[in-house]
Structures are given as structure tokens and as C-alpha cells.
PDB file of C-alpha atoms in Angstrom:
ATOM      1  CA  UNK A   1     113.966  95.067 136.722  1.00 74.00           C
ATOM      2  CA  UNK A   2     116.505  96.462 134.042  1.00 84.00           C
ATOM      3  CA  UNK A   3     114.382  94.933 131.383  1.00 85.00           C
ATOM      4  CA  UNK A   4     111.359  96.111 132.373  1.00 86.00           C
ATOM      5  CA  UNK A   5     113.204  99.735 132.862  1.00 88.00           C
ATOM      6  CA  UNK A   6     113.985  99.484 129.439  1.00 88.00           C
ATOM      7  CA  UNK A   7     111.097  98.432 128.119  1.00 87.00           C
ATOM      8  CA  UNK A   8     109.092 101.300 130.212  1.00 87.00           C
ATOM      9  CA  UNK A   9     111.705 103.943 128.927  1.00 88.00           C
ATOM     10  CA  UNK A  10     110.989 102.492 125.098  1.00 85.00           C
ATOM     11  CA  UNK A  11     107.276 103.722 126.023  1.00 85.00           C
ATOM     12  CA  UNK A  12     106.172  99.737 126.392  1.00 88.00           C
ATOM     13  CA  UNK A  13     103.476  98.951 128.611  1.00 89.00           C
ATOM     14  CA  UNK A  14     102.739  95.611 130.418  1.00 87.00           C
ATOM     15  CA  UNK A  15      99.568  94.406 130.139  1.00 85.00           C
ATOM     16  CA  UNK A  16      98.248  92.878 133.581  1.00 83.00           C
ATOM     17  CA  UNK A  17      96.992  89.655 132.633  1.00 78.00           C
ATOM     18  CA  UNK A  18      99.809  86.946 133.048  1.00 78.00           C
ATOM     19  CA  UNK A  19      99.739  84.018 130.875  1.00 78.00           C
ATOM     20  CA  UNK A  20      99.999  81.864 133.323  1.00 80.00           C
ATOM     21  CA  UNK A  21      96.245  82.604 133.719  1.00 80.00           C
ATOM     22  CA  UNK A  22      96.159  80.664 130.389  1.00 78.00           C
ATOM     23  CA  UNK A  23      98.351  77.669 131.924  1.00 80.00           C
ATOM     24  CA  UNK A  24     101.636  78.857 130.834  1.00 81.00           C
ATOM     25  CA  UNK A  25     104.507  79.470 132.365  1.00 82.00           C
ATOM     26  CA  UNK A  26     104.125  82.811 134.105  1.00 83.00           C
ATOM     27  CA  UNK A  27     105.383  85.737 132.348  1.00 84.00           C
ATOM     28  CA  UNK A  28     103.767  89.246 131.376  1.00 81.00           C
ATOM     29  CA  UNK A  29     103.555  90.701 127.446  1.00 84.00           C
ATOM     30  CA  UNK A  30     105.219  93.666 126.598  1.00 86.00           C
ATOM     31  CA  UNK A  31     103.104  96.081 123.735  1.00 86.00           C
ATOM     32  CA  UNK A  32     104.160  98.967 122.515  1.00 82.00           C
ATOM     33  CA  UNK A  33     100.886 101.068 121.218  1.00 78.00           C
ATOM     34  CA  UNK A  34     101.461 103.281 117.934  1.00 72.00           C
ATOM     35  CA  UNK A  35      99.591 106.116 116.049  1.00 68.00           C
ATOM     36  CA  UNK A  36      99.117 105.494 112.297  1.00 63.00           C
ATOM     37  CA  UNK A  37      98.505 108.385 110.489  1.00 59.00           C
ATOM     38  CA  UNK A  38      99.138 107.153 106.937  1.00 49.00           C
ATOM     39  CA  UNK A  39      97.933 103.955 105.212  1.00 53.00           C
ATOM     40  CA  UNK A  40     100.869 102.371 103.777  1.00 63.00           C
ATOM     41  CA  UNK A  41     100.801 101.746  99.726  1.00 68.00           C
ATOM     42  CA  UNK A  42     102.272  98.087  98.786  1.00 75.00           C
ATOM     43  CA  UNK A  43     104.666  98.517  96.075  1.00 80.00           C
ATOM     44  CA  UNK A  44     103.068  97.533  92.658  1.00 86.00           C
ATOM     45  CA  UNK A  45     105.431  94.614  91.746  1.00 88.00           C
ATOM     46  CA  UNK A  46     104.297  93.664  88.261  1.00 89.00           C
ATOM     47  CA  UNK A  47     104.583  97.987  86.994  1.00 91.00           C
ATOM     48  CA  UNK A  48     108.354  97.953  88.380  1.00 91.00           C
ATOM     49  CA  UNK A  49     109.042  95.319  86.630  1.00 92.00           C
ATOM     50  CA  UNK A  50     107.576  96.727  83.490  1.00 93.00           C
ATOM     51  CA  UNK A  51     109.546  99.644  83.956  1.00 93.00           C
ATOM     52  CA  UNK A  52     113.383  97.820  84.699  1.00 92.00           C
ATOM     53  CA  UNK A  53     112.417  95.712  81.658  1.00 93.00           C
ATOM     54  CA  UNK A  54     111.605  99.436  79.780  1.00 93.00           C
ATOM     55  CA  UNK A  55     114.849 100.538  80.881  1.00 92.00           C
ATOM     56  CA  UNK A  56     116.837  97.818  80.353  1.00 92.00           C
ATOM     57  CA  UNK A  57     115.255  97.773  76.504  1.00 93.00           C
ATOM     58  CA  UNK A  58     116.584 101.142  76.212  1.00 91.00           C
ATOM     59  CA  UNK A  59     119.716 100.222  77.476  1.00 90.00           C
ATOM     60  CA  UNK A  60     120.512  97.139  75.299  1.00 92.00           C
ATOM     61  CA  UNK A  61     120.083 100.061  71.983  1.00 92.00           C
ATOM     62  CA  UNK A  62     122.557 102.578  74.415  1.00 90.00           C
ATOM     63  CA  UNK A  63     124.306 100.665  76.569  1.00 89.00           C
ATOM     64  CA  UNK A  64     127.335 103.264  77.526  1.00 91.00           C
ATOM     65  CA  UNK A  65     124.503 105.955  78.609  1.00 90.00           C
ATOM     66  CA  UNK A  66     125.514 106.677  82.031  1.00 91.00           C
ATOM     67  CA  UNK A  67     121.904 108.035  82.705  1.00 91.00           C
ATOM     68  CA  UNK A  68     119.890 104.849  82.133  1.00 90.00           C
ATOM     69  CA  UNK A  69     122.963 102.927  83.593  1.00 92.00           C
ATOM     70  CA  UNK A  70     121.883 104.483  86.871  1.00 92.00           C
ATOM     71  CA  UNK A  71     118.325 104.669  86.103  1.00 91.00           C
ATOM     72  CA  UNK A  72     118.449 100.981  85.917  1.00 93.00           C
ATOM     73  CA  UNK A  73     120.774 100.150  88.700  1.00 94.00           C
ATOM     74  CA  UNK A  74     118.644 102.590  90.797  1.00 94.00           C
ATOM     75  CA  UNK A  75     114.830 100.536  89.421  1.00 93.00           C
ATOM     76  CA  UNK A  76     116.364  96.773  90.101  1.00 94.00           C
ATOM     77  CA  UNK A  77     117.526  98.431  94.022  1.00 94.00           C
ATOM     78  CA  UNK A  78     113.953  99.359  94.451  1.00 91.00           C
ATOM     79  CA  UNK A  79     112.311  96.234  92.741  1.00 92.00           C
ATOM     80  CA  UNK A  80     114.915  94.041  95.381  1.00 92.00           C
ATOM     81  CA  UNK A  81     113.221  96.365  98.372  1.00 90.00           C
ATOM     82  CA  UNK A  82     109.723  95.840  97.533  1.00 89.00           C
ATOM     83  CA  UNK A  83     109.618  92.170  96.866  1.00 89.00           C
ATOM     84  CA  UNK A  84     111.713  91.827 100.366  1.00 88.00           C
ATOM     85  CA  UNK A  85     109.053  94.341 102.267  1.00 84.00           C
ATOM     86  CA  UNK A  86     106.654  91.842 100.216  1.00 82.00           C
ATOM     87  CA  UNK A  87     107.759  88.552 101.514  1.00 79.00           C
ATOM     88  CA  UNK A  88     107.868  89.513 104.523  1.00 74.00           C
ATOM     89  CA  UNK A  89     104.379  91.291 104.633  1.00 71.00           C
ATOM     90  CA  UNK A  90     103.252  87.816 103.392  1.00 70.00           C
ATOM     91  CA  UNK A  91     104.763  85.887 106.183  1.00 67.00           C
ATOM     92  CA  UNK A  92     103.015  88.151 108.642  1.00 60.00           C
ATOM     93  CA  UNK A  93      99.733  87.529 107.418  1.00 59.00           C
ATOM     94  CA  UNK A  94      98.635  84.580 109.649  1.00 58.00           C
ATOM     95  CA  UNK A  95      95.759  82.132 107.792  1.00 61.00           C
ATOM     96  CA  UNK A  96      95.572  79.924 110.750  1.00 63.00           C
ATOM     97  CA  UNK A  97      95.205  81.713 114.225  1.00 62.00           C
ATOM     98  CA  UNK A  98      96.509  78.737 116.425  1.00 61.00           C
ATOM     99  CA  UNK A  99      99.770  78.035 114.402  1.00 64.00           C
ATOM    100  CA  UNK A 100     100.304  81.852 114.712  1.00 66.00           C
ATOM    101  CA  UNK A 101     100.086  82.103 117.963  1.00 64.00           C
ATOM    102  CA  UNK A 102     102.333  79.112 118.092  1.00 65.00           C
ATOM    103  CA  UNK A 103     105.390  80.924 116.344  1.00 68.00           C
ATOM    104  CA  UNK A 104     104.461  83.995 117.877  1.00 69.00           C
ATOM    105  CA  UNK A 105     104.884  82.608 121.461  1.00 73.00           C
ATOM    106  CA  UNK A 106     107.222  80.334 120.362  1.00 73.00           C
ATOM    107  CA  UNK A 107     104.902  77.430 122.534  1.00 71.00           C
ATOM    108  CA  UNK A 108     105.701  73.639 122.400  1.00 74.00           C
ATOM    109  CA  UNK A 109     102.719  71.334 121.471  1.00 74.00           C
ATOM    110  CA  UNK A 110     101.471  70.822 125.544  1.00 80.00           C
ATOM    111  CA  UNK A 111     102.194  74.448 125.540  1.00 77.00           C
ATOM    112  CA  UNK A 112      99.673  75.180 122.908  1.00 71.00           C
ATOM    113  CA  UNK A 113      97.245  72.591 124.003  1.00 76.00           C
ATOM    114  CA  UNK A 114      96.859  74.160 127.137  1.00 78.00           C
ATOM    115  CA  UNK A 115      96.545  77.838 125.153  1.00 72.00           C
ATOM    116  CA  UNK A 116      93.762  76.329 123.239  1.00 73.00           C
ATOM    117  CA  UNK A 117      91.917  74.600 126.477  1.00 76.00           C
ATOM    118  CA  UNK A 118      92.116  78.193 128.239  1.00 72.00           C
ATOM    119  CA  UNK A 119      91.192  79.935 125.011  1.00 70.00           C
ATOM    120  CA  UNK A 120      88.149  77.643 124.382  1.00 71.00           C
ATOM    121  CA  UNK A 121      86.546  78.128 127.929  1.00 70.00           C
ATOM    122  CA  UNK A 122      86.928  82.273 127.525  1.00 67.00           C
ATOM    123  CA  UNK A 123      83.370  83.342 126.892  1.00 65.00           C
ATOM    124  CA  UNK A 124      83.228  83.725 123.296  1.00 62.00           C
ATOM    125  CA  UNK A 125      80.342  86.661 123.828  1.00 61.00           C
ATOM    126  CA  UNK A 126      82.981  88.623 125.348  1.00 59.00           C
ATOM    127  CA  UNK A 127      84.931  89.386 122.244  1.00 56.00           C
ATOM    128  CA  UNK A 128      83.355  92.399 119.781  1.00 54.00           C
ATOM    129  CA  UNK A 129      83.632  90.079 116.187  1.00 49.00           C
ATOM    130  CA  UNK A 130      81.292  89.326 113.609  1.00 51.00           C
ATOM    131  CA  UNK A 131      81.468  86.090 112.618  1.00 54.00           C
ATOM    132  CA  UNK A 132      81.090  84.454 115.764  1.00 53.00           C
ATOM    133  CA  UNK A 133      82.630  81.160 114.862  1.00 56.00           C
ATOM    134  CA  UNK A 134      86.242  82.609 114.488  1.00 60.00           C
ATOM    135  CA  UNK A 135      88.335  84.833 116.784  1.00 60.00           C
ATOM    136  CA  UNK A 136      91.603  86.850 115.474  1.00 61.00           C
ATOM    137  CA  UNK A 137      95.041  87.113 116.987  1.00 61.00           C
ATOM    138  CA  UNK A 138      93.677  90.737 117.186  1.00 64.00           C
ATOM    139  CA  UNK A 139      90.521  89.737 118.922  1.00 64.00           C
ATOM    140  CA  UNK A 140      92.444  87.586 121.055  1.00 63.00           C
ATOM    141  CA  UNK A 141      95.278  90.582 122.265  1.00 64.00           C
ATOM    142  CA  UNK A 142      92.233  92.511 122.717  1.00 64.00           C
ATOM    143  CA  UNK A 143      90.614  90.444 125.249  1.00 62.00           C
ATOM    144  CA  UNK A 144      94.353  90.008 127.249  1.00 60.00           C
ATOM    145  CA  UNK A 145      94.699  93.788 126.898  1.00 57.00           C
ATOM    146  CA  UNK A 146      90.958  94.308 128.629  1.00 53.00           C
TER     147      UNK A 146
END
């Protein structure tokens, strides 16, 4: 109940199917909805790189300039950001839906047989896709949020 008080107070909501509906072991998921009003822009990796290698040419000619000292400590801070925000935008971009859902739920291999037996007899005509053949994590939180 303190978890859940939390999690209410954090603006969470439960969503009312329980996975044990999917042969799990029973146990509600927590989502926490969000506006987003801006599209965010992915560093460009290759024109940073460009530039700390344009700074640190001008740099090697001055090399007690205090300005491009900074200037160059300040471009290799921001290149070390965006290729961390990078990997890790690239870990979170699942190619195959079951293994994801496998690390996401953390699920053993019975675990995620029996996710894959419950997900195969959910009528496949009930999720809005195009490509009929394949179903997204997304599609798939969809239908559990229904």
C-alpha cells in the first residue's frame, strides 16, 4: 500500500489488467503517461567531432590560449554527453519484440514461453497495426492498457 501511495502521488496509474491473465505471476504495471511537446534532436556525432578536431588544430598552433583551452575542454564534455545519450538511445531501440519484453520484464525462459502462448491466442484483429504479421511492444502496452 505505501508503494502504490507512492506511485499514485508520482502521478502513476495502474493499469487493470494483471499479468497473471497472461500466466504470470500476478502483479499489476505501473505507467506513468507524459505530454511531449518538443521532438528531441539527436546530437550530430560526426560535426562535433569535426569541430573538437577544429579546435584542437587551433590549439596545437596556440596552445597557452586560455580561450580555446576551454573551448575545447567544454566541445570533448559535450561530445562525451552525446555519444552516452547515444548508446543508450541505441540500447532502447528493441529489434526483436520477444527478447525485449524479456529484459523488460525481466521473465525466465517458462516465463516467456507462457507470455508468448497468451500473446499468440490474443486476437491479432484487435490491435490497430499495419503490417499485420508483426505486433510492437507499443502495440502490445496498448492492448494491456485497453
Amino acid at each position: 500500500k505505501k508503494d502504490e501511495a507512492f506511485l499514485r502521488k508520482e502521478k502513476y496509474e495502474m493499469l487493470p489488467t494483471n499479468l497473471e491473465e497472461f500466466g504470470l505471476a500476478p502483479a499489476h504495471l505501473w505507467i506513468r503517461r507524459i505530454e511531449r511537446t518538443a521532438i528531441p534532436r539527436n546530437a550530430d556525432l560526426a560535426k562535433m567531432t569535426m569541430e573538437l578536431q577544429d579546435y584542437m588544430a587551433l590549439l596545437s598552433k596556440d596552445p597557452n590560449d586560455p580561450m580555446l583551452q576551454s573551448m575545447v575542454s567544454k566541445m570533448q564534455r559535450r561530445l562525451q554527453t552525446a555519444q552516452t545519450k547515444d548508446n543508450v538511445r541505441s540500447k532502447c531501440n528493441p529489434t526483436e519484440p520477444l527478447m525485449y519484453a524479456k529484459e523488460f520484464l525481466a521473465l525466465n525462459l517458462s516465463e516467456l514461453t507462457k507470455l508468448q502462448a497468451a500473446f499468440d491466442r490474443i486476437p491479432k484483429t484487435s490491435f490497430a497495426y499495419k503490417d499485420k504479421r508483426h505486433i510492437t511492444p507499443l502495440d502490445f502496452c496498448r492492448h494491456i492498457g485497453e
